[in-house]
mmCIF file of C-alpha atoms and ligand atoms in Angstrom:
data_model
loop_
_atom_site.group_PDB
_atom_site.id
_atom_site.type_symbol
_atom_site.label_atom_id
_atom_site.label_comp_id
_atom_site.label_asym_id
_atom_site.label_seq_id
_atom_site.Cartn_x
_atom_site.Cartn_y
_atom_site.Cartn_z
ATOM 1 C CA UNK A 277 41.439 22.190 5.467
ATOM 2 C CA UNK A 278 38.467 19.947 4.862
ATOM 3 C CA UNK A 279 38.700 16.117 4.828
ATOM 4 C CA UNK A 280 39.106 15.315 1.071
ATOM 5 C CA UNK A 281 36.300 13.020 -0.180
ATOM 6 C CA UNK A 282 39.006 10.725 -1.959
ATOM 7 C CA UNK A 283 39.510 8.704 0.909
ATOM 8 C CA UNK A 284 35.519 7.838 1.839
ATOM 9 C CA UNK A 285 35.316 6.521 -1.452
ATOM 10 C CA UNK A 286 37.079 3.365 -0.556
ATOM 11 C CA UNK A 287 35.680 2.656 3.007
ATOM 12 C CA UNK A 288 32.841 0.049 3.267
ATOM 13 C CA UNK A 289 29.086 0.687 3.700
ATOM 14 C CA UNK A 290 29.044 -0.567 6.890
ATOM 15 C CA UNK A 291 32.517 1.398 8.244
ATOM 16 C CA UNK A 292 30.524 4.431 6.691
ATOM 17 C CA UNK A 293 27.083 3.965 9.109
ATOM 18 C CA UNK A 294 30.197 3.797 12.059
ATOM 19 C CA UNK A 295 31.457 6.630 11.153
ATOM 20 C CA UNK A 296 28.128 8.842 10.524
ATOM 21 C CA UNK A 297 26.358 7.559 13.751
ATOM 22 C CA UNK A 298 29.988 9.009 15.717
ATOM 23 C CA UNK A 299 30.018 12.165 14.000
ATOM 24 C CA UNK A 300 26.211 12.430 14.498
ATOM 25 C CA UNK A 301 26.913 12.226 17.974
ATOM 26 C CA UNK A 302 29.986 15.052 18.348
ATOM 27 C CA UNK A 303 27.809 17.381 16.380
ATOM 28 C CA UNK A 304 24.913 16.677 18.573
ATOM 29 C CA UNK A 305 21.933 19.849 17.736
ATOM 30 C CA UNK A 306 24.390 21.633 15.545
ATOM 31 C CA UNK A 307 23.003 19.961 12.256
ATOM 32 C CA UNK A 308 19.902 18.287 11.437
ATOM 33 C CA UNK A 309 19.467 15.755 8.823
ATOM 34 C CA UNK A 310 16.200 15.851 6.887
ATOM 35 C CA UNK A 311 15.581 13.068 4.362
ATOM 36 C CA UNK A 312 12.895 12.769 1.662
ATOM 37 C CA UNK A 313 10.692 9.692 1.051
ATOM 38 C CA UNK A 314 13.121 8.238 -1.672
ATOM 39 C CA UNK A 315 15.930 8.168 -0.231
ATOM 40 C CA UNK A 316 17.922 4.811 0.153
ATOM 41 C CA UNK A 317 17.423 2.919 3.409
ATOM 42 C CA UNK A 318 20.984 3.138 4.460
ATOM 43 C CA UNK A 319 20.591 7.323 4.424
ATOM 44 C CA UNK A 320 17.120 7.039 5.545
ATOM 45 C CA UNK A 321 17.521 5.492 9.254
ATOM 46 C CA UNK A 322 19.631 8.729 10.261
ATOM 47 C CA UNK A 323 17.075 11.040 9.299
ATOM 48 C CA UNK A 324 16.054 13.477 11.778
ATOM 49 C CA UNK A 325 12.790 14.856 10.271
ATOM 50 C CA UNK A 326 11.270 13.173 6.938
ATOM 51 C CA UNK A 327 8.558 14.045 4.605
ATOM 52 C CA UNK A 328 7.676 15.324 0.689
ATOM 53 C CA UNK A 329 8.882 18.583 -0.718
ATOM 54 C CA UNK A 330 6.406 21.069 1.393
ATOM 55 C CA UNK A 331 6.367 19.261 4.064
ATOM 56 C CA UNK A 332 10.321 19.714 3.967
ATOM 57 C CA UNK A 333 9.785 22.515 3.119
ATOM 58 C CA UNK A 334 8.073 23.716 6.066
ATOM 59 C CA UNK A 335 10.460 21.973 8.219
ATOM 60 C CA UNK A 336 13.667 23.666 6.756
ATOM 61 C CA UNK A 337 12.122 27.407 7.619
ATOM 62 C CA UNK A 338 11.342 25.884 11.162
ATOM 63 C CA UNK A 339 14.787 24.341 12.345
ATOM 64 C CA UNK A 340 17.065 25.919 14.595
ATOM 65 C CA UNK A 341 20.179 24.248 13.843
ATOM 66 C CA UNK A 342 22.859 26.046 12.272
ATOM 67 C CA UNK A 343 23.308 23.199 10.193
ATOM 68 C CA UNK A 344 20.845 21.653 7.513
ATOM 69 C CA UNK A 345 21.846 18.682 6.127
ATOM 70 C CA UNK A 346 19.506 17.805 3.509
ATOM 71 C CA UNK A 347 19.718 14.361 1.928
ATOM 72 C CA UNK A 348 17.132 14.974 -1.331
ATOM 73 C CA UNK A 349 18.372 16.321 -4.367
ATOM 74 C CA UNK A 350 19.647 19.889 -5.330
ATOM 75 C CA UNK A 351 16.654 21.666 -5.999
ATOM 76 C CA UNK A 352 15.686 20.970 -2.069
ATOM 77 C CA UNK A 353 18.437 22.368 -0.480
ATOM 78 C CA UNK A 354 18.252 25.595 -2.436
ATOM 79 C CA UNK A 355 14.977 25.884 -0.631
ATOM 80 C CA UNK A 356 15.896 24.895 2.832
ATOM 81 C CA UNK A 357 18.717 27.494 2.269
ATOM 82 C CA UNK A 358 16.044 30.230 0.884
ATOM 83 C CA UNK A 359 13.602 29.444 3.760
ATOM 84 C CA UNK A 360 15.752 29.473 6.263
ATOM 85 C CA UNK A 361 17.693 31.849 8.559
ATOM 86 C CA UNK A 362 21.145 33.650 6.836
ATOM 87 C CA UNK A 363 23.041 32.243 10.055
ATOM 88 C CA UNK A 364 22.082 28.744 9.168
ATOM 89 C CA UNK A 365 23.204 26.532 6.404
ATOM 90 C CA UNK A 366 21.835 24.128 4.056
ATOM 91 C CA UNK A 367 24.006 21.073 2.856
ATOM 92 C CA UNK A 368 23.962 18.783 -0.124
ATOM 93 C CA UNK A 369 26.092 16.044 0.803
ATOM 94 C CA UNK A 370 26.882 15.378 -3.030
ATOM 95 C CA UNK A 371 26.181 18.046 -5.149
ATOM 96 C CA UNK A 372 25.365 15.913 -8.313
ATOM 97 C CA UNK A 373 22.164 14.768 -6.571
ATOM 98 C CA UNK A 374 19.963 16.990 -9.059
ATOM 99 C CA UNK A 375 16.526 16.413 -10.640
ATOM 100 C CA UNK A 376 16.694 15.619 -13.975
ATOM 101 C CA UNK A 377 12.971 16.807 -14.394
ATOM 102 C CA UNK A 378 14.010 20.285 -12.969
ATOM 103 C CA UNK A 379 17.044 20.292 -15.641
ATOM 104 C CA UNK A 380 14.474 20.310 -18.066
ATOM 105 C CA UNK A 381 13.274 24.221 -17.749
ATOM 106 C CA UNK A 382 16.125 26.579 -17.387
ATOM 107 C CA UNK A 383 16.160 30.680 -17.081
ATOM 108 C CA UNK A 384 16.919 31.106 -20.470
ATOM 109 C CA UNK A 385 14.589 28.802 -22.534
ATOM 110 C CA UNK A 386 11.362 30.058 -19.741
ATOM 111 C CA UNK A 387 12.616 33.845 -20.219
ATOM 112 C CA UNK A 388 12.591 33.220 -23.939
ATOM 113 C CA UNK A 389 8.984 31.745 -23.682
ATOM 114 C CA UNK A 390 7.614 34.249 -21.912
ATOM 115 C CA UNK A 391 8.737 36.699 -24.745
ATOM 116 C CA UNK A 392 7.527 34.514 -27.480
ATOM 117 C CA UNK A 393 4.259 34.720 -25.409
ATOM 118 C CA UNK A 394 4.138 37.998 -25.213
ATOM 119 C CA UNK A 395 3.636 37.821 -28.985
ATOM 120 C CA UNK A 396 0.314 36.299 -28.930
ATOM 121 C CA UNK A 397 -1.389 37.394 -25.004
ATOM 122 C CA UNK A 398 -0.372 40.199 -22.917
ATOM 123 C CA UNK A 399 1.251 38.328 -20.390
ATOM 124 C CA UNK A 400 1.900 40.725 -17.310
ATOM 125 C CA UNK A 401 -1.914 40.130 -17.141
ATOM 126 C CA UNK A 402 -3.264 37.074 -18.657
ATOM 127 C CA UNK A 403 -0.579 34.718 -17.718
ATOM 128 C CA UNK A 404 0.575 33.519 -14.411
ATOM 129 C CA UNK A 405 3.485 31.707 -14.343
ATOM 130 C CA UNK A 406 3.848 28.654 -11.866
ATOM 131 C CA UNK A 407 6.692 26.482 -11.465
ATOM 132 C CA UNK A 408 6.833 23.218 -9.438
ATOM 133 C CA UNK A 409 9.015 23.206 -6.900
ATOM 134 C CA UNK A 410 11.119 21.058 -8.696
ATOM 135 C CA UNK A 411 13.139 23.646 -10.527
ATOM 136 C CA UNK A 412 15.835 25.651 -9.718
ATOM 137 C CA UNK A 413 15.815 28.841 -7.775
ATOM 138 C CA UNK A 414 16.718 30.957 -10.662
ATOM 139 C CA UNK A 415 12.973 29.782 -11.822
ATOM 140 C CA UNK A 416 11.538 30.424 -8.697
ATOM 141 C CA UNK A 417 12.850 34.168 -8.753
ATOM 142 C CA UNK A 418 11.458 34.662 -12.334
ATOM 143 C CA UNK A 419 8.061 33.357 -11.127
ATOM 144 C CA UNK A 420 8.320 35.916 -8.277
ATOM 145 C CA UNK A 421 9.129 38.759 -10.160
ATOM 146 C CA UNK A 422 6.023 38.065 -12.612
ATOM 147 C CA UNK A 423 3.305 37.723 -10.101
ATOM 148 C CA UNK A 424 3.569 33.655 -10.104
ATOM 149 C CA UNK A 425 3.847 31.007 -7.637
ATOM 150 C CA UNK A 426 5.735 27.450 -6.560
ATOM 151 C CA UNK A 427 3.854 24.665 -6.039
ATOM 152 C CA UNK A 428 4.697 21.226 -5.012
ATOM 153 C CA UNK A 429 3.091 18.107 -5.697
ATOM 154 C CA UNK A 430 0.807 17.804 -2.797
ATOM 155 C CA UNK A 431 -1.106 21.534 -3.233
ATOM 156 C CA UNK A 432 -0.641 22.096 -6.609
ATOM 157 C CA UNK A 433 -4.684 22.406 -7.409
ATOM 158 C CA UNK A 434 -4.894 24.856 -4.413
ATOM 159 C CA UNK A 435 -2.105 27.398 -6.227
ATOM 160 C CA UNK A 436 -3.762 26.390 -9.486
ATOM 161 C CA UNK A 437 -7.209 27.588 -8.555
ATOM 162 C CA UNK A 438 -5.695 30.646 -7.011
ATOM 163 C CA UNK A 439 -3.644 31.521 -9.851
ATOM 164 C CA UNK A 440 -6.833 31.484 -11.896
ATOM 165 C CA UNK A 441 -8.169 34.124 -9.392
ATOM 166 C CA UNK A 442 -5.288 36.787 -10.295
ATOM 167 C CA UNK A 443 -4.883 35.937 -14.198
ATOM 168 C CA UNK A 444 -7.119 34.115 -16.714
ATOM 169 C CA UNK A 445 -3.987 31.827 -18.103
ATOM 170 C CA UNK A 446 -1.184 29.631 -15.985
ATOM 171 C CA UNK A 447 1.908 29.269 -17.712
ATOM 172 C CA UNK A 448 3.546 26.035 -15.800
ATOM 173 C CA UNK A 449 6.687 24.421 -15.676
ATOM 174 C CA UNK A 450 9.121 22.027 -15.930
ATOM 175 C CA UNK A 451 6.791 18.826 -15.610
ATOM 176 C CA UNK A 452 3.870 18.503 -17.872
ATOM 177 C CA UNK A 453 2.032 15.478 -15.899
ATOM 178 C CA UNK A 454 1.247 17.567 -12.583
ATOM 179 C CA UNK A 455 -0.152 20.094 -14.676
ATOM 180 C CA UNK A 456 -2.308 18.314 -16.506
ATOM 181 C CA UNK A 457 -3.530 16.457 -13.664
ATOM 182 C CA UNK A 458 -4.049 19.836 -11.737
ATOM 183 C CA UNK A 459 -5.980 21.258 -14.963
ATOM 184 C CA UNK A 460 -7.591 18.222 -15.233
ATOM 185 C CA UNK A 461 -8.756 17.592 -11.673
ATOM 186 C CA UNK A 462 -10.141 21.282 -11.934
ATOM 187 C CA UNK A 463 -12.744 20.231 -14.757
ATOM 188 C CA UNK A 464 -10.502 21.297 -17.292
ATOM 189 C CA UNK A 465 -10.747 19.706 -20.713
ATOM 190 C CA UNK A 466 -7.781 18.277 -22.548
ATOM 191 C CA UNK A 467 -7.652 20.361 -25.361
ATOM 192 C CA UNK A 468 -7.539 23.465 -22.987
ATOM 193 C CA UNK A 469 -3.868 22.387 -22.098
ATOM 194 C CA UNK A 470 -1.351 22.553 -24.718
ATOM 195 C CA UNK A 471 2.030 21.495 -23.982
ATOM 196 C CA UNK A 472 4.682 24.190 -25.238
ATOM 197 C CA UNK A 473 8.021 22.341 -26.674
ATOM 198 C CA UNK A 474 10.914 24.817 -25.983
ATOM 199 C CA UNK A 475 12.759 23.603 -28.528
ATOM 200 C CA UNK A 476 10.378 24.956 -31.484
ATOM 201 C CA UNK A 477 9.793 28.291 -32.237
ATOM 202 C CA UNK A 478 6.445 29.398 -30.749
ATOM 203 C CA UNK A 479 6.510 26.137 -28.392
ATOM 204 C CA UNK A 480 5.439 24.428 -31.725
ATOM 205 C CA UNK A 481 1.999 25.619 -31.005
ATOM 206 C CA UNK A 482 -0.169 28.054 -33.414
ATOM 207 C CA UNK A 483 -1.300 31.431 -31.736
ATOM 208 C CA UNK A 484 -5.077 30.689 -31.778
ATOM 209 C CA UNK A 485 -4.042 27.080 -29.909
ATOM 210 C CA UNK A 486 -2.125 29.362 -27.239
ATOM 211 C CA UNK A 487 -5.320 31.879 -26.906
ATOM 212 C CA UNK A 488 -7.358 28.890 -26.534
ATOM 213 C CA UNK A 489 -5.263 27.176 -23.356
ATOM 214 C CA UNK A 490 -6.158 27.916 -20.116
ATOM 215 C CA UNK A 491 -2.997 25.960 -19.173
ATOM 216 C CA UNK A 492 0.250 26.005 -20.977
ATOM 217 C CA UNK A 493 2.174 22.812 -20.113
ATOM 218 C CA UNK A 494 5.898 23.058 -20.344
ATOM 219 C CA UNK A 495 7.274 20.006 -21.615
ATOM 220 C CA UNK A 496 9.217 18.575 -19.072
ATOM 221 C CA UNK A 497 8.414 14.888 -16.940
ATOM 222 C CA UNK A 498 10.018 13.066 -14.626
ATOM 223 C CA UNK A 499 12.161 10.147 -16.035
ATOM 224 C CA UNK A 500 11.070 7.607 -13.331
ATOM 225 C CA UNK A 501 7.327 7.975 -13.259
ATOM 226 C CA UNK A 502 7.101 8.113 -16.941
ATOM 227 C CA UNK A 503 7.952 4.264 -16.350
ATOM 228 C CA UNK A 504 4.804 3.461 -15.139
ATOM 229 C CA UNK A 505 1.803 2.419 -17.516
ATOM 230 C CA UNK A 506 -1.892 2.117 -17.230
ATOM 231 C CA UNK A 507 -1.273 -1.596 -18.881
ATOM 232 C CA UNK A 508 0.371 -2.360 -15.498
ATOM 233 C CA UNK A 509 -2.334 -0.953 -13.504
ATOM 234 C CA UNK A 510 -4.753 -3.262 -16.173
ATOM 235 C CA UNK A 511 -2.733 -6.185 -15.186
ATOM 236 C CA UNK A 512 -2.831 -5.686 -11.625
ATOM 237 C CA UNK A 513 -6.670 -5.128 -11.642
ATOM 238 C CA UNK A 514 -7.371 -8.168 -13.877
ATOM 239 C CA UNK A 515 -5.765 -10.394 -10.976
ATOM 240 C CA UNK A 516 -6.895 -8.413 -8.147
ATOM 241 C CA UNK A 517 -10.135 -7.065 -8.381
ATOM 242 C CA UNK A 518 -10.353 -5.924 -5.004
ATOM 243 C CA UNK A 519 -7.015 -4.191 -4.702
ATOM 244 C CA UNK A 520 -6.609 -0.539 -4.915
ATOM 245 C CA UNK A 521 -3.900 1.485 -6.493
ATOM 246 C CA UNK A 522 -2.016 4.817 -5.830
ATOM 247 C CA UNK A 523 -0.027 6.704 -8.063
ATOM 248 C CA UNK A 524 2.429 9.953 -7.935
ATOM 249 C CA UNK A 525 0.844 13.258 -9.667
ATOM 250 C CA UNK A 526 4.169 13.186 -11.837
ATOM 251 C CA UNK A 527 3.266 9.950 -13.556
ATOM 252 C CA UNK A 528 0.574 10.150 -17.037
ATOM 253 C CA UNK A 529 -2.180 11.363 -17.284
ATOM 254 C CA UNK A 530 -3.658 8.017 -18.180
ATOM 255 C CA UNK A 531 -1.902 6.550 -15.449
ATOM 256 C CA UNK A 532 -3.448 8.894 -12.806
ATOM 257 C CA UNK A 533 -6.679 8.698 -14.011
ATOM 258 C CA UNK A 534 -6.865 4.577 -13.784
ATOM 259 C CA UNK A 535 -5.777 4.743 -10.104
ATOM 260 C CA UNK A 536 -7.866 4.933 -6.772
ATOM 261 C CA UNK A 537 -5.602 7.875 -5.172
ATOM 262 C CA UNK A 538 -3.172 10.128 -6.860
ATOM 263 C CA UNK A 539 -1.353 12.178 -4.511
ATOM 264 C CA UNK A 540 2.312 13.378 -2.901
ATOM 265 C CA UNK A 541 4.837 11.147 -1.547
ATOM 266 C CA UNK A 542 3.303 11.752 1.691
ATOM 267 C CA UNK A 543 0.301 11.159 0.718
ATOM 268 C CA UNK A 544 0.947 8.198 -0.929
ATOM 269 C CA UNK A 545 2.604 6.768 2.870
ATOM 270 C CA UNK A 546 -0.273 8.312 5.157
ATOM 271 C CA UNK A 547 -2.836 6.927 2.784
ATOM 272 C CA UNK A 548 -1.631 2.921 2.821
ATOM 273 C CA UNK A 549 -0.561 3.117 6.358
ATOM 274 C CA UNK A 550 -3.801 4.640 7.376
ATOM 275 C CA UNK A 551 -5.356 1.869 5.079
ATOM 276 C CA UNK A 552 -7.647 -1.347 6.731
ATOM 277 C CA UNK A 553 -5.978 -4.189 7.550
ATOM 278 C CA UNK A 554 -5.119 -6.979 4.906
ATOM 279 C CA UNK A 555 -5.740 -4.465 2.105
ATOM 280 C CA UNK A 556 -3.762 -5.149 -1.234
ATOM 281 C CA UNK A 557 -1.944 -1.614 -3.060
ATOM 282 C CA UNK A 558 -0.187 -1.361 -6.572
ATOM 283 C CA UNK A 559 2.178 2.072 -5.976
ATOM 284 C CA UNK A 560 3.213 4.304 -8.816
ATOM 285 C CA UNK A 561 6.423 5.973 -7.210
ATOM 286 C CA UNK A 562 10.036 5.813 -6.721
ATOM 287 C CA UNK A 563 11.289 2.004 -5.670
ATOM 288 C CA UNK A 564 12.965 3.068 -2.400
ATOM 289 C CA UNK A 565 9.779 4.561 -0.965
ATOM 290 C CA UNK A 566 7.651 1.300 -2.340
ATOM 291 C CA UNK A 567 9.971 -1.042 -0.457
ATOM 292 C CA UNK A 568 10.236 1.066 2.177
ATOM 293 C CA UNK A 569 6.297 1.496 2.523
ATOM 294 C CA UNK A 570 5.884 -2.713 2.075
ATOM 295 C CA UNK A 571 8.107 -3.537 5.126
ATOM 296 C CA UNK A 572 6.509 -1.035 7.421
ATOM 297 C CA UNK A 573 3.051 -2.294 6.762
ATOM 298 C CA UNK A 574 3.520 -5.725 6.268
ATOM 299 C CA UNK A 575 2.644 -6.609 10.128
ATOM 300 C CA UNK A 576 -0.989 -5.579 9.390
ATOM 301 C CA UNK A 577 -1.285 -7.924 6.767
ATOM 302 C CA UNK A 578 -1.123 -5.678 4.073
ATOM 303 C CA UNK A 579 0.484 -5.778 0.750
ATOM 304 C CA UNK A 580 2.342 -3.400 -1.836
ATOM 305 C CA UNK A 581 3.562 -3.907 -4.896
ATOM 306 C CA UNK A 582 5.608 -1.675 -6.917
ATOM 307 C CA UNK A 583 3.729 -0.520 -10.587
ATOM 308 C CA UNK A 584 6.105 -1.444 -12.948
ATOM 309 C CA UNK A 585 8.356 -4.261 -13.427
ATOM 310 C CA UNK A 586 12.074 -2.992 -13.740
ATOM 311 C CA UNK A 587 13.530 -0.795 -10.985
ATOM 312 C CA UNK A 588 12.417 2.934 -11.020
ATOM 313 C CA UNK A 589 15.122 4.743 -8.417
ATOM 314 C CA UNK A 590 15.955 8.139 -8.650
ATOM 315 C CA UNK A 591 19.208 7.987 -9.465
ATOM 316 C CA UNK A 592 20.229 11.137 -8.776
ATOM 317 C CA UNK A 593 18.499 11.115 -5.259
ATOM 318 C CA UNK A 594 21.082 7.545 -4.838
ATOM 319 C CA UNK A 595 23.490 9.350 -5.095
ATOM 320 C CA UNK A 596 23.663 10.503 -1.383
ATOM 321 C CA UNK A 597 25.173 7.227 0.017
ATOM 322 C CA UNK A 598 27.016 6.299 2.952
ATOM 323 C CA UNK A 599 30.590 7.375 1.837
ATOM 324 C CA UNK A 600 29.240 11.292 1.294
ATOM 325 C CA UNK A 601 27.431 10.958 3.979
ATOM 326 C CA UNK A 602 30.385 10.446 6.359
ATOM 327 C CA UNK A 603 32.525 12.735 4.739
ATOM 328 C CA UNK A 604 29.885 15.341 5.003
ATOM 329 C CA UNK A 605 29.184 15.016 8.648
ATOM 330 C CA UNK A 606 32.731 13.795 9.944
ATOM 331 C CA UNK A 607 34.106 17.649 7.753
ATOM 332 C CA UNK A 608 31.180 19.349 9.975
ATOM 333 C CA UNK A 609 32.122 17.883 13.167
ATOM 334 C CA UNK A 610 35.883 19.608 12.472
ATOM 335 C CA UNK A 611 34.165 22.407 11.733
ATOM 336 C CA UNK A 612 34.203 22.206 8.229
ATOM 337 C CA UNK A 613 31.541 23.299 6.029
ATOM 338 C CA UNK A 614 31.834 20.913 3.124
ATOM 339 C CA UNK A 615 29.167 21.174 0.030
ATOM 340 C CA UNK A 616 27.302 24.348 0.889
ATOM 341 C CA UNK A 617 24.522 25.473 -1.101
ATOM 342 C CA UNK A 618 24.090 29.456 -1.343
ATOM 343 C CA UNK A 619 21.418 30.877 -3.623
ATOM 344 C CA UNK A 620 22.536 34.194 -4.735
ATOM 345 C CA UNK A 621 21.000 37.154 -2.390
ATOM 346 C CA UNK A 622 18.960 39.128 -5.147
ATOM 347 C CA UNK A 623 18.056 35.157 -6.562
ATOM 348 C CA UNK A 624 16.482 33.973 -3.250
ATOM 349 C CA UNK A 625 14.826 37.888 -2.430
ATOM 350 C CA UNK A 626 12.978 36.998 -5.715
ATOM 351 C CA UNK A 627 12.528 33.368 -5.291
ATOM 352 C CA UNK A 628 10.906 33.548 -1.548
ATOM 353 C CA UNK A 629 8.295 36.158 -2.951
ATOM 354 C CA UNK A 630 7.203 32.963 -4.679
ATOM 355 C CA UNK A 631 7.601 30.858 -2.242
ATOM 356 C CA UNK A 632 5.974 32.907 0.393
ATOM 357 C CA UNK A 633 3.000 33.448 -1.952
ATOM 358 C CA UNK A 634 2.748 29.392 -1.446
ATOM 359 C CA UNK A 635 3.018 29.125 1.751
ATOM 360 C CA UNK A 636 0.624 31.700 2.819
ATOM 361 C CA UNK A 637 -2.272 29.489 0.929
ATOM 362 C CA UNK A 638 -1.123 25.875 1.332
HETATM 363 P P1 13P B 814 6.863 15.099 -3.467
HETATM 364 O O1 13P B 814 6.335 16.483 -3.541
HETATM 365 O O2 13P B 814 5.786 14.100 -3.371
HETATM 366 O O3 13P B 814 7.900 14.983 -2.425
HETATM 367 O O4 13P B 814 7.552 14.762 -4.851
HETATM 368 C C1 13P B 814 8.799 15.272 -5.183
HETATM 369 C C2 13P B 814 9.404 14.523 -6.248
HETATM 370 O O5 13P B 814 10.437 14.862 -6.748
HETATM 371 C C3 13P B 814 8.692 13.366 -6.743
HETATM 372 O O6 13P B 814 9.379 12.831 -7.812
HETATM 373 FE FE1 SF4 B 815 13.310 14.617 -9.915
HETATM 374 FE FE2 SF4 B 815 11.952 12.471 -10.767
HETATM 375 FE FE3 SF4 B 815 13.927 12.213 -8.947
HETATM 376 FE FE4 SF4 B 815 11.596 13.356 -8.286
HETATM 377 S S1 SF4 B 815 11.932 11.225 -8.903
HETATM 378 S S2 SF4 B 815 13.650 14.097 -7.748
HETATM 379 S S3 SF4 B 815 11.119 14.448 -10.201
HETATM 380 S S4 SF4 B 815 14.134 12.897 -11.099
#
């Protein structure tokens, strides 16, 4: 029987880090921990391997260890699990650690827009549908079985520009920014990307604005980077002229299009530690990373700054912590298998068509 989490809940933070560093050690190469850029700091110093969602990605289908234990939200895991081998298993040390941006497109409301679409274009070959790898792998299976694609935030203009090569039309989903700034940084206008509301009938959009788009933006967003605002960026530029900024392809359009760099969470790190000396960065991502990112490069004189001014966290991504972290690792060491995360067989067949198709071009 598996350790019941009950009992973790109580311990202290710092009993927790004890008791993860000892299992860590008893499981030895039998489970991995990868950790993306937002997690807390208390998760982060165990990581084994680190990075944005295709760099994870890549790193999931590469691993040998039988165990994965991924501390990122759910949508990550179902990946590592689809990418790599059936003997090996992907963890999710608390499975309420979701994306609420990827609970914003589900099967039934992109199945249901697809038909609606198929009112107005013949879809099979004017629309490709590509969803950011921020959705669940249901989605991921629909885009393979349609001819699309997953992207993540870091090659999304690479699939997009691809996906124009097969179909005229891109149908993408859940979040609205990154496809905007994709169509955008493409030389697409505005008014070529309409954003389709799946709550109204039709996406709320008439049929000659749908034969007009290029790109169809599903209207989805990320509740943290919609936080940030170009008046922040205004403010920081007013009292530092010389200082550059950096923002997350999730956050506004406006937003991305005042900064000096928009690009993925590892982006975003490479680019100000790679930075000259003494340099000065507003950052338009998730707090952990920020604060992270400011200690690590404060010995070369440089500075960051966070974009807005209350606390952006992803809260579901917080809540891997210490406790589950224990519990996870401490069940594994007994040979317990504690939050697994399985996509369906005929899902993940599906899904990794998708994925593949991303991989093989990014
Ligand atoms: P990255 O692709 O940069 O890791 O972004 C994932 C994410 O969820 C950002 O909010
Ligand atoms: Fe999802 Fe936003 Fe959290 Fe990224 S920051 S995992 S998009 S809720």
């Amino acid at each position: 029987m598996p350790r019941a989490f009950d009992a973790y809940n109580t311990l202290s933070d710092a009993e927790c880090q004890d008791r993860v560093r000892a299992a860590r050690a008893r499981l030895g190469r039998d489970a991995v921990l990868l950790c993306h850029h937002y997690q807390r700091a208390d998760i982060y110093q165990h990581a084994d391997l680190t990075g944005d969602s295709l760099k994870l990605s890549r790193l999931a289908a590469q691993t040998d260890s039988p165990h994965i234990v991924f501390c990122g939200v759910h949508f990550m895991a179902e990946v590592a699990d689809m990418l790599s081998r059936s003997s090996q298993t992907a963890i999710l040390p608390d499975l309420a650690a979701g994306c609420s941006m990827a609970d914003m497109a589900n099967l039934a409301r992109v199945e249901r827009c697809w038909r609606e679409l198929g009112e107005v274009l013949a879809v099979e070959t004017e629309v490709t549908p590509v969803t950011y790898i921020n959705s669940a792998a249901d989605l991921k299976a629909f885009c393979g079985a349609h001819g699309g694609i997953v992207c993540t935030s870091s090659n999304a203009e690479t699939i997009a520009r691809r996906a124009f090569c097969a179909r005229p039309k891109i149908l993408f989903f859940p979040d609205q920014h990154l496809g905007r700034w994709t169509g955008s940084r493409m030389g697409l206008p505005l008014d070529e990307m309409a954003v389709w509301d799946p709550d109204l009938p039709l996406g709320g959009l008439a049929p000659e604005s749908i034969r007009k788009a290029k790109i169809l933006l599903w209207k989805g967003h990320c509740s943290v980077h919609q936080m940030f605002r170009k008046s922040h960026i205004d403010a920081f530029r007013a009292r530092h002229p010389d200082g550059l900024v950096i923002a997350h392809p999730e956050c506004a359009f406006e937003v991305c299009a005042a900064a000096d760099h928009v690009g993925s969470t590892e982006f975003i790190v490479k680019t100000v530690k790679e930075a000259a000396a003494g340099t000065r960065w507003l950052v338009g991502t998730e707090l952990n990373l920020v604060e992270r990112l400011a200690r690590e490069v404060a010995p070369q004189g440089k500075t960051v700054q966070f974009m807005s001014s209350v606390v952006c966290m992803c809260s579901t991504m917080q809540r891997i912590d210490p406790q589950h972290l224990a519990w996870t690792l401490e069940n594994l060491a007994d040979g317990q298998v504690v939050n697994p995360i399985r996509v369906p067989e005929h899902e993940a067949a599906l899904a990794r068509q998708a994925l593949d198709r991303m991989l093989a071009i990014s």
